[in-house]
């Protein structure tokens, strides 16, 4: 998951999430059922909350719900099912526009967030997300704030010539929510100005990859 120069590849960022000490995952058994599962690899019991929402490609919420959860240490548990097929009701075109967003909350706040679509990536009806980036800095970090106007799947930040490590990458984003990614200044070979970062920084997503001019 790391290249010759020590830069983290997509696998490395995904591994950070699927090796989380407390992991929320989903399994789709057929066209109907989605199973939520929590695994707790810590030596302490976990108490938290699962929040999920069914949304369209513009991130409009069709339905949302949450469930309190508790799980013993060093164990895993199937928490609950939902019937996802009710939201497109045998309409394949509608199925192409629906996704599931879900997150796990703990005592310290959001522990994880992800999403799932129910058709192959190339068949999903992505809308132009019009992604916006804002960069600020403090003594220790550059802070990159990403927002969008539609659902974003598999977003990836890249820098053309400069070299740095992002705190997170290859992520999903609901419209009008903020995603903050940091760059630790101590890990940069040289100091960059915010203008340099703006000029060098780019972002791609599933939408941009499938809508190449």
Short mmCIF file of N, CA and C in Angstrom, two decimals, residues 26-188:
data_model
loop_
_atom_site.label_atom_id
_atom_site.label_comp_id
_atom_site.label_asym_id
_atom_site.label_seq_id
_atom_site.Cartn_x
_atom_site.Cartn_y
_atom_site.Cartn_z
N UNK A 26 -21.10 -3.44 6.36
CA UNK A 26 -22.39 -3.91 5.89
C UNK A 26 -22.19 -5.06 4.91
N UNK A 27 -23.16 -5.93 4.86
CA UNK A 27 -23.16 -7.05 3.92
C UNK A 27 -24.50 -7.07 3.19
N UNK A 28 -24.43 -7.22 1.88
CA UNK A 28 -25.66 -7.32 1.08
C UNK A 28 -25.83 -8.77 0.66
N UNK A 29 -26.84 -9.42 1.22
CA UNK A 29 -27.04 -10.84 0.97
C UNK A 29 -27.75 -11.10 -0.35
N UNK A 30 -28.64 -10.22 -0.73
CA UNK A 30 -29.36 -10.34 -1.99
C UNK A 30 -29.82 -8.95 -2.37
N UNK A 31 -30.77 -8.84 -3.27
CA UNK A 31 -31.24 -7.52 -3.69
C UNK A 31 -32.07 -6.83 -2.63
N UNK A 32 -32.37 -7.53 -1.55
CA UNK A 32 -33.29 -6.99 -0.56
C UNK A 32 -32.64 -6.59 0.75
N UNK A 33 -31.79 -7.46 1.30
CA UNK A 33 -31.34 -7.28 2.68
C UNK A 33 -29.94 -6.70 2.78
N UNK A 34 -29.80 -5.71 3.67
CA UNK A 34 -28.51 -5.17 4.07
C UNK A 34 -28.34 -5.47 5.55
N UNK A 35 -27.23 -6.10 5.90
CA UNK A 35 -26.93 -6.44 7.28
C UNK A 35 -25.84 -5.53 7.82
N UNK A 36 -26.09 -4.91 8.95
CA UNK A 36 -25.09 -4.10 9.64
C UNK A 36 -24.38 -4.96 10.68
N UNK A 37 -23.06 -4.90 10.69
CA UNK A 37 -22.25 -5.70 11.61
C UNK A 37 -21.22 -4.80 12.29
N UNK A 38 -20.97 -5.05 13.56
CA UNK A 38 -19.92 -4.34 14.29
C UNK A 38 -18.95 -5.36 14.86
N UNK A 39 -17.65 -5.10 14.67
CA UNK A 39 -16.61 -5.90 15.30
C UNK A 39 -15.80 -5.00 16.23
N UNK A 40 -15.54 -5.51 17.42
CA UNK A 40 -14.81 -4.76 18.44
C UNK A 40 -13.54 -5.53 18.80
N UNK A 41 -12.40 -5.05 18.33
CA UNK A 41 -11.13 -5.73 18.58
C UNK A 41 -10.38 -5.12 19.77
N UNK A 42 -11.05 -4.27 20.53
CA UNK A 42 -10.43 -3.68 21.71
C UNK A 42 -10.71 -4.55 22.94
N UNK A 43 -10.04 -4.24 24.05
CA UNK A 43 -10.23 -5.03 25.29
C UNK A 43 -11.28 -4.38 26.20
N UNK A 44 -12.04 -3.43 25.66
CA UNK A 44 -13.11 -2.78 26.43
C UNK A 44 -14.42 -2.89 25.68
N UNK A 45 -15.53 -3.00 26.39
CA UNK A 45 -16.84 -2.99 25.71
C UNK A 45 -17.04 -1.68 24.96
N UNK A 46 -17.85 -1.74 23.91
CA UNK A 46 -18.11 -0.54 23.11
C UNK A 46 -19.59 -0.21 23.13
N UNK A 47 -19.89 1.07 23.31
CA UNK A 47 -21.25 1.57 23.20
C UNK A 47 -21.25 2.74 22.24
N UNK A 48 -22.18 2.74 21.32
CA UNK A 48 -22.21 3.81 20.34
C UNK A 48 -23.54 3.84 19.61
N UNK A 49 -23.51 4.41 18.43
CA UNK A 49 -24.74 4.59 17.66
C UNK A 49 -24.44 4.45 16.17
N UNK A 50 -25.26 3.69 15.48
CA UNK A 50 -25.20 3.58 14.02
C UNK A 50 -26.24 4.53 13.44
N UNK A 51 -25.81 5.42 12.56
CA UNK A 51 -26.72 6.31 11.86
C UNK A 51 -26.65 5.99 10.37
N UNK A 52 -27.79 5.84 9.74
CA UNK A 52 -27.79 5.57 8.30
C UNK A 52 -28.90 6.37 7.61
N UNK A 53 -28.69 6.62 6.34
CA UNK A 53 -29.69 7.32 5.54
C UNK A 53 -29.68 6.78 4.12
N UNK A 54 -30.84 6.64 3.56
CA UNK A 54 -31.02 6.28 2.16
C UNK A 54 -31.19 7.57 1.39
N UNK A 55 -30.38 7.78 0.34
CA UNK A 55 -30.34 9.07 -0.36
C UNK A 55 -30.37 8.87 -1.86
N UNK A 56 -30.71 9.96 -2.56
CA UNK A 56 -30.61 9.94 -4.02
C UNK A 56 -29.26 10.52 -4.44
N UNK A 57 -29.01 10.62 -5.73
CA UNK A 57 -27.68 11.00 -6.21
C UNK A 57 -27.31 12.45 -5.90
N UNK A 58 -28.29 13.26 -5.50
CA UNK A 58 -28.02 14.62 -5.05
C UNK A 58 -27.91 14.70 -3.53
N UNK A 59 -27.93 13.53 -2.89
CA UNK A 59 -27.85 13.39 -1.43
C UNK A 59 -29.11 13.83 -0.69
N UNK A 60 -30.21 14.01 -1.43
CA UNK A 60 -31.48 14.25 -0.74
C UNK A 60 -31.85 13.01 0.07
N UNK A 61 -32.26 13.21 1.30
CA UNK A 61 -32.55 12.07 2.19
C UNK A 61 -33.94 11.53 1.91
N UNK A 62 -34.00 10.25 1.59
CA UNK A 62 -35.28 9.57 1.38
C UNK A 62 -35.80 9.02 2.71
N UNK A 63 -34.90 8.47 3.49
CA UNK A 63 -35.25 7.99 4.83
C UNK A 63 -33.97 7.90 5.65
N UNK A 64 -34.09 8.14 6.95
CA UNK A 64 -32.93 8.00 7.82
C UNK A 64 -33.37 7.41 9.15
N UNK A 65 -32.40 6.80 9.86
CA UNK A 65 -32.70 6.18 11.15
C UNK A 65 -31.38 6.02 11.89
N UNK A 66 -31.47 5.67 13.15
CA UNK A 66 -30.28 5.40 13.96
C UNK A 66 -30.60 4.32 14.98
N UNK A 67 -29.58 3.60 15.40
CA UNK A 67 -29.74 2.54 16.40
C UNK A 67 -28.61 2.62 17.41
N UNK A 68 -28.96 2.55 18.69
CA UNK A 68 -27.95 2.43 19.73
C UNK A 68 -27.40 1.01 19.71
N UNK A 69 -26.10 0.88 19.91
CA UNK A 69 -25.48 -0.44 19.87
C UNK A 69 -24.51 -0.59 21.04
N UNK A 70 -24.34 -1.80 21.49
CA UNK A 70 -23.33 -2.13 22.49
C UNK A 70 -22.78 -3.51 22.15
N UNK A 71 -21.48 -3.68 22.34
CA UNK A 71 -20.84 -4.94 21.98
C UNK A 71 -19.69 -5.20 22.94
N UNK A 72 -19.55 -6.46 23.33
CA UNK A 72 -18.49 -6.84 24.25
C UNK A 72 -17.11 -6.71 23.60
N UNK A 73 -16.10 -6.70 24.42
CA UNK A 73 -14.73 -6.63 23.92
C UNK A 73 -14.39 -7.89 23.13
N UNK A 74 -13.50 -7.75 22.17
CA UNK A 74 -12.96 -8.87 21.38
C UNK A 74 -14.08 -9.75 20.81
N UNK A 75 -15.05 -9.11 20.21
CA UNK A 75 -16.17 -9.87 19.65
C UNK A 75 -16.77 -9.10 18.48
N UNK A 76 -17.64 -9.78 17.76
CA UNK A 76 -18.37 -9.14 16.67
C UNK A 76 -19.82 -9.56 16.74
N UNK A 77 -20.69 -8.75 16.15
CA UNK A 77 -22.12 -9.03 16.24
C UNK A 77 -22.86 -8.47 15.05
N UNK A 78 -23.80 -9.26 14.50
CA UNK A 78 -24.76 -8.74 13.53
C UNK A 78 -25.79 -7.93 14.29
N UNK A 79 -25.98 -6.67 13.87
CA UNK A 79 -26.80 -5.76 14.66
C UNK A 79 -28.24 -5.72 14.18
N UNK A 80 -28.45 -5.43 12.88
CA UNK A 80 -29.80 -5.39 12.35
C UNK A 80 -29.78 -5.44 10.82
N UNK A 81 -30.93 -5.79 10.24
CA UNK A 81 -31.14 -5.79 8.79
C UNK A 81 -32.01 -4.60 8.40
N UNK A 82 -31.87 -4.17 7.15
CA UNK A 82 -32.88 -3.31 6.54
C UNK A 82 -33.21 -3.87 5.16
N UNK A 83 -34.44 -3.65 4.73
CA UNK A 83 -34.85 -4.05 3.38
C UNK A 83 -34.60 -2.86 2.46
N UNK A 84 -33.54 -2.92 1.68
CA UNK A 84 -33.15 -1.78 0.85
C UNK A 84 -33.95 -1.71 -0.45
N UNK A 85 -34.46 -2.85 -0.91
CA UNK A 85 -35.13 -2.88 -2.22
C UNK A 85 -36.44 -2.10 -2.24
N UNK A 86 -37.00 -1.84 -1.07
CA UNK A 86 -38.27 -1.10 -1.01
C UNK A 86 -38.14 0.32 -1.57
N UNK A 87 -36.90 0.81 -1.63
CA UNK A 87 -36.71 2.19 -2.05
C UNK A 87 -36.67 2.36 -3.57
N UNK A 88 -36.54 1.27 -4.31
CA UNK A 88 -36.66 1.39 -5.77
C UNK A 88 -37.78 0.52 -6.33
N UNK A 89 -38.29 -0.41 -5.55
CA UNK A 89 -39.53 -1.13 -5.89
C UNK A 89 -39.54 -1.64 -7.33
N UNK A 90 -38.50 -2.41 -7.69
CA UNK A 90 -38.36 -3.04 -9.01
C UNK A 90 -38.15 -2.06 -10.16
N UNK A 91 -37.91 -0.80 -9.85
CA UNK A 91 -37.62 0.20 -10.88
C UNK A 91 -36.10 0.32 -11.00
N UNK A 92 -35.53 -0.26 -12.07
CA UNK A 92 -34.07 -0.29 -12.20
C UNK A 92 -33.48 1.10 -12.36
N UNK A 93 -34.18 1.99 -13.03
CA UNK A 93 -33.68 3.36 -13.18
C UNK A 93 -33.58 4.07 -11.84
N UNK A 94 -34.54 3.82 -10.97
CA UNK A 94 -34.49 4.42 -9.64
C UNK A 94 -33.38 3.80 -8.81
N UNK A 95 -33.14 2.50 -9.02
CA UNK A 95 -32.06 1.81 -8.31
C UNK A 95 -30.71 2.44 -8.62
N UNK A 96 -30.54 2.96 -9.84
CA UNK A 96 -29.30 3.59 -10.27
C UNK A 96 -29.06 4.93 -9.57
N UNK A 97 -30.07 5.45 -8.88
CA UNK A 97 -29.97 6.77 -8.27
C UNK A 97 -29.92 6.73 -6.75
N UNK A 98 -29.95 5.54 -6.17
CA UNK A 98 -30.07 5.42 -4.72
C UNK A 98 -28.79 4.86 -4.11
N UNK A 99 -28.40 5.44 -2.99
CA UNK A 99 -27.26 4.90 -2.24
C UNK A 99 -27.56 4.95 -0.75
N UNK A 100 -26.76 4.20 -0.01
CA UNK A 100 -26.88 4.13 1.45
C UNK A 100 -25.66 4.78 2.07
N UNK A 101 -25.88 5.76 2.92
CA UNK A 101 -24.80 6.40 3.68
C UNK A 101 -24.91 5.95 5.13
N UNK A 102 -23.78 5.59 5.74
CA UNK A 102 -23.83 5.10 7.11
C UNK A 102 -22.58 5.52 7.88
N UNK A 103 -22.75 5.67 9.19
CA UNK A 103 -21.64 6.08 10.04
C UNK A 103 -21.78 5.48 11.43
N UNK A 104 -20.65 5.40 12.10
CA UNK A 104 -20.61 4.88 13.47
C UNK A 104 -20.13 5.99 14.39
N UNK A 105 -20.92 6.27 15.42
CA UNK A 105 -20.58 7.28 16.40
C UNK A 105 -20.20 6.64 17.72
N UNK A 106 -19.18 7.18 18.36
CA UNK A 106 -18.76 6.72 19.68
C UNK A 106 -18.69 7.89 20.64
N UNK A 107 -18.08 7.67 21.78
CA UNK A 107 -18.00 8.73 22.79
C UNK A 107 -17.17 9.91 22.32
N UNK A 108 -16.25 9.67 21.41
CA UNK A 108 -15.38 10.76 20.92
C UNK A 108 -15.91 11.39 19.64
N UNK A 109 -17.08 10.96 19.19
CA UNK A 109 -17.64 11.50 17.95
C UNK A 109 -17.70 10.46 16.85
N UNK A 110 -17.58 10.90 15.60
CA UNK A 110 -17.67 10.00 14.46
C UNK A 110 -16.42 9.13 14.36
N UNK A 111 -16.62 7.81 14.36
CA UNK A 111 -15.50 6.87 14.23
C UNK A 111 -15.27 6.45 12.79
N UNK A 112 -16.33 6.38 12.02
CA UNK A 112 -16.20 5.99 10.61
C UNK A 112 -17.43 6.45 9.84
N UNK A 113 -17.24 6.58 8.53
CA UNK A 113 -18.34 6.93 7.64
C UNK A 113 -18.06 6.34 6.26
N UNK A 114 -19.09 5.79 5.64
CA UNK A 114 -18.91 5.24 4.30
C UNK A 114 -20.27 5.23 3.59
N UNK A 115 -20.29 4.64 2.39
CA UNK A 115 -21.53 4.57 1.63
C UNK A 115 -21.49 3.36 0.73
N UNK A 116 -22.65 3.02 0.19
CA UNK A 116 -22.77 1.85 -0.67
C UNK A 116 -23.79 2.13 -1.76
N UNK A 117 -23.45 1.75 -3.00
CA UNK A 117 -24.41 1.81 -4.10
C UNK A 117 -24.81 0.38 -4.45
N UNK A 118 -25.87 0.24 -5.26
CA UNK A 118 -26.46 -1.08 -5.47
C UNK A 118 -26.48 -1.51 -6.93
N UNK A 119 -25.71 -0.81 -7.73
CA UNK A 119 -25.48 -1.19 -9.13
C UNK A 119 -23.98 -1.05 -9.37
N UNK A 120 -23.45 -1.64 -10.45
CA UNK A 120 -22.03 -1.41 -10.78
C UNK A 120 -21.74 0.09 -10.88
N UNK A 121 -20.52 0.45 -10.51
CA UNK A 121 -20.14 1.87 -10.45
C UNK A 121 -20.46 2.61 -11.75
N UNK A 122 -20.20 1.96 -12.89
CA UNK A 122 -20.40 2.62 -14.18
C UNK A 122 -21.87 2.84 -14.51
N UNK A 123 -22.77 2.17 -13.79
CA UNK A 123 -24.20 2.32 -14.05
C UNK A 123 -24.88 3.31 -13.11
N UNK A 124 -24.18 3.77 -12.08
CA UNK A 124 -24.82 4.69 -11.13
C UNK A 124 -24.99 6.06 -11.78
N UNK A 125 -26.12 6.70 -11.48
CA UNK A 125 -26.45 7.99 -12.10
C UNK A 125 -25.82 9.15 -11.32
N UNK A 126 -24.50 9.22 -11.36
CA UNK A 126 -23.81 10.30 -10.66
C UNK A 126 -24.16 11.65 -11.27
N UNK A 127 -24.32 12.65 -10.41
CA UNK A 127 -24.52 14.03 -10.83
C UNK A 127 -23.20 14.79 -10.66
N UNK A 128 -23.06 15.87 -11.40
CA UNK A 128 -21.85 16.68 -11.27
C UNK A 128 -21.76 17.22 -9.84
N UNK A 129 -20.74 16.81 -9.08
CA UNK A 129 -20.70 17.22 -7.67
C UNK A 129 -20.19 18.64 -7.45
N UNK A 130 -19.57 19.23 -8.47
CA UNK A 130 -19.04 20.59 -8.34
C UNK A 130 -18.24 20.72 -7.04
N UNK A 131 -17.21 19.92 -6.92
CA UNK A 131 -16.42 19.86 -5.69
C UNK A 131 -15.64 21.17 -5.48
N UNK A 132 -15.70 21.67 -4.24
CA UNK A 132 -14.97 22.87 -3.86
C UNK A 132 -13.93 22.53 -2.79
N UNK A 133 -12.78 23.19 -2.87
CA UNK A 133 -11.70 22.97 -1.92
C UNK A 133 -11.30 24.30 -1.28
N UNK A 134 -11.15 24.29 0.03
CA UNK A 134 -10.65 25.44 0.76
C UNK A 134 -9.45 24.99 1.60
N UNK A 135 -8.39 25.76 1.58
CA UNK A 135 -7.17 25.41 2.31
C UNK A 135 -6.86 26.49 3.34
N UNK A 136 -6.62 26.06 4.57
CA UNK A 136 -6.14 26.94 5.61
C UNK A 136 -4.91 26.30 6.25
N UNK A 137 -4.28 27.01 7.15
CA UNK A 137 -3.13 26.43 7.83
C UNK A 137 -3.02 26.96 9.25
N UNK A 138 -2.40 26.17 10.10
CA UNK A 138 -2.01 26.61 11.43
C UNK A 138 -0.55 26.22 11.64
N UNK A 139 -0.09 26.24 12.85
CA UNK A 139 1.33 26.01 13.11
C UNK A 139 1.77 24.61 12.69
N UNK A 140 0.89 23.61 12.84
CA UNK A 140 1.28 22.22 12.61
C UNK A 140 0.74 21.62 11.32
N UNK A 141 -0.39 22.13 10.82
CA UNK A 141 -1.06 21.44 9.71
C UNK A 141 -1.53 22.41 8.63
N UNK A 142 -1.57 21.90 7.41
CA UNK A 142 -2.40 22.47 6.36
C UNK A 142 -3.74 21.74 6.46
N UNK A 143 -4.83 22.49 6.35
CA UNK A 143 -6.16 21.88 6.48
C UNK A 143 -6.93 22.09 5.18
N UNK A 144 -7.35 20.98 4.59
CA UNK A 144 -8.07 21.00 3.32
C UNK A 144 -9.53 20.65 3.60
N UNK A 145 -10.43 21.57 3.30
CA UNK A 145 -11.86 21.36 3.50
C UNK A 145 -12.51 21.12 2.15
N UNK A 146 -13.17 19.97 2.00
CA UNK A 146 -13.80 19.60 0.73
C UNK A 146 -15.31 19.58 0.91
N UNK A 147 -16.03 20.20 -0.02
CA UNK A 147 -17.49 20.18 -0.05
C UNK A 147 -17.96 19.89 -1.47
N UNK A 148 -19.22 19.51 -1.61
CA UNK A 148 -19.76 19.21 -2.93
C UNK A 148 -21.25 19.53 -2.97
N UNK A 149 -21.81 19.53 -4.17
CA UNK A 149 -23.24 19.78 -4.36
C UNK A 149 -24.01 18.53 -4.73
N UNK A 150 -23.32 17.37 -4.79
CA UNK A 150 -23.96 16.08 -5.06
C UNK A 150 -23.10 14.99 -4.43
N UNK A 151 -23.62 13.79 -4.44
CA UNK A 151 -22.92 12.64 -3.87
C UNK A 151 -21.59 12.41 -4.57
N UNK A 152 -20.54 12.18 -3.78
CA UNK A 152 -19.21 11.90 -4.31
C UNK A 152 -18.78 10.51 -3.87
N UNK A 153 -18.34 9.70 -4.84
CA UNK A 153 -17.86 8.34 -4.55
C UNK A 153 -16.39 8.24 -4.96
N UNK A 154 -15.58 7.65 -4.09
CA UNK A 154 -14.17 7.38 -4.38
C UNK A 154 -13.38 8.64 -4.74
N UNK A 155 -13.51 9.65 -3.91
CA UNK A 155 -12.75 10.88 -4.15
C UNK A 155 -11.30 10.68 -3.77
N UNK A 156 -10.41 11.25 -4.57
CA UNK A 156 -8.97 11.10 -4.33
C UNK A 156 -8.26 12.42 -4.56
N UNK A 157 -7.56 12.89 -3.54
CA UNK A 157 -6.72 14.07 -3.66
C UNK A 157 -5.35 13.69 -4.20
N UNK A 158 -4.77 14.59 -4.99
CA UNK A 158 -3.42 14.36 -5.52
C UNK A 158 -2.71 15.70 -5.64
N UNK A 159 -1.39 15.66 -5.55
CA UNK A 159 -0.57 16.86 -5.73
C UNK A 159 0.40 16.59 -6.87
N UNK A 160 0.47 17.54 -7.80
CA UNK A 160 1.20 17.32 -9.05
C UNK A 160 2.69 17.12 -8.84
N UNK A 161 3.37 18.11 -8.28
CA UNK A 161 4.82 18.05 -8.15
C UNK A 161 5.31 18.01 -6.71
N UNK A 162 4.56 18.59 -5.79
CA UNK A 162 4.96 18.59 -4.40
C UNK A 162 4.76 17.20 -3.81
N UNK A 163 5.31 16.98 -2.62
CA UNK A 163 5.24 15.66 -2.02
C UNK A 163 4.74 15.78 -0.58
N UNK A 164 3.68 15.05 -0.26
CA UNK A 164 3.14 15.10 1.10
C UNK A 164 2.30 13.85 1.34
N UNK A 165 1.86 13.68 2.59
CA UNK A 165 0.98 12.58 2.96
C UNK A 165 -0.31 13.15 3.52
N UNK A 166 -1.43 12.70 2.97
CA UNK A 166 -2.74 13.16 3.44
C UNK A 166 -3.19 12.32 4.64
N UNK A 167 -3.91 12.95 5.56
CA UNK A 167 -4.42 12.21 6.73
C UNK A 167 -5.46 11.18 6.32
N UNK A 168 -6.15 11.41 5.20
CA UNK A 168 -7.13 10.48 4.66
C UNK A 168 -7.24 10.73 3.17
N UNK A 169 -7.73 9.73 2.45
CA UNK A 169 -7.91 9.86 1.01
C UNK A 169 -8.81 8.73 0.54
N UNK A 170 -9.23 8.78 -0.71
CA UNK A 170 -10.15 7.77 -1.28
C UNK A 170 -11.37 7.63 -0.38
N UNK A 171 -12.20 8.65 -0.37
CA UNK A 171 -13.34 8.73 0.54
C UNK A 171 -14.62 9.03 -0.23
N UNK A 172 -15.75 8.85 0.44
CA UNK A 172 -17.06 9.21 -0.09
C UNK A 172 -17.56 10.45 0.66
N UNK A 173 -18.45 11.20 0.02
CA UNK A 173 -18.92 12.45 0.63
C UNK A 173 -20.36 12.72 0.23
N UNK A 174 -21.19 13.02 1.23
CA UNK A 174 -22.55 13.47 0.97
C UNK A 174 -22.54 14.95 0.60
N UNK A 175 -23.49 15.36 -0.22
CA UNK A 175 -23.55 16.77 -0.62
C UNK A 175 -23.73 17.69 0.58
N UNK A 176 -23.05 18.83 0.52
CA UNK A 176 -23.15 19.90 1.52
C UNK A 176 -22.64 19.49 2.90
N UNK A 177 -21.91 18.39 2.98
CA UNK A 177 -21.18 18.05 4.20
C UNK A 177 -19.70 18.35 3.98
N UNK A 178 -18.98 18.61 5.05
CA UNK A 178 -17.57 18.94 4.95
C UNK A 178 -16.70 17.74 5.28
N UNK A 179 -15.64 17.58 4.51
CA UNK A 179 -14.62 16.59 4.78
C UNK A 179 -13.31 17.33 5.00
N UNK A 180 -12.71 17.16 6.17
CA UNK A 180 -11.43 17.82 6.45
C UNK A 180 -10.29 16.81 6.35
N UNK A 181 -9.29 17.15 5.57
CA UNK A 181 -8.09 16.34 5.44
C UNK A 181 -6.90 17.23 5.78
N UNK A 182 -5.99 16.69 6.56
CA UNK A 182 -4.84 17.48 6.98
C UNK A 182 -3.55 16.96 6.36
N UNK A 183 -2.59 17.88 6.28
CA UNK A 183 -1.21 17.54 5.90
C UNK A 183 -0.33 17.99 7.05
N UNK A 184 0.40 17.08 7.63
CA UNK A 184 1.30 17.40 8.74
C UNK A 184 2.54 18.11 8.20
N UNK A 185 2.76 19.35 8.61
CA UNK A 185 3.89 20.12 8.11
C UNK A 185 5.23 19.48 8.44
N UNK A 186 5.28 18.77 9.57
CA UNK A 186 6.53 18.13 9.99
C UNK A 186 6.94 17.02 9.03
N UNK A 187 5.98 16.48 8.27
CA UNK A 187 6.28 15.39 7.34
C UNK A 187 6.58 15.88 5.94
N UNK A 188 6.49 17.20 5.72
CA UNK A 188 6.80 17.77 4.41
C UNK A 188 8.29 18.07 4.31
#
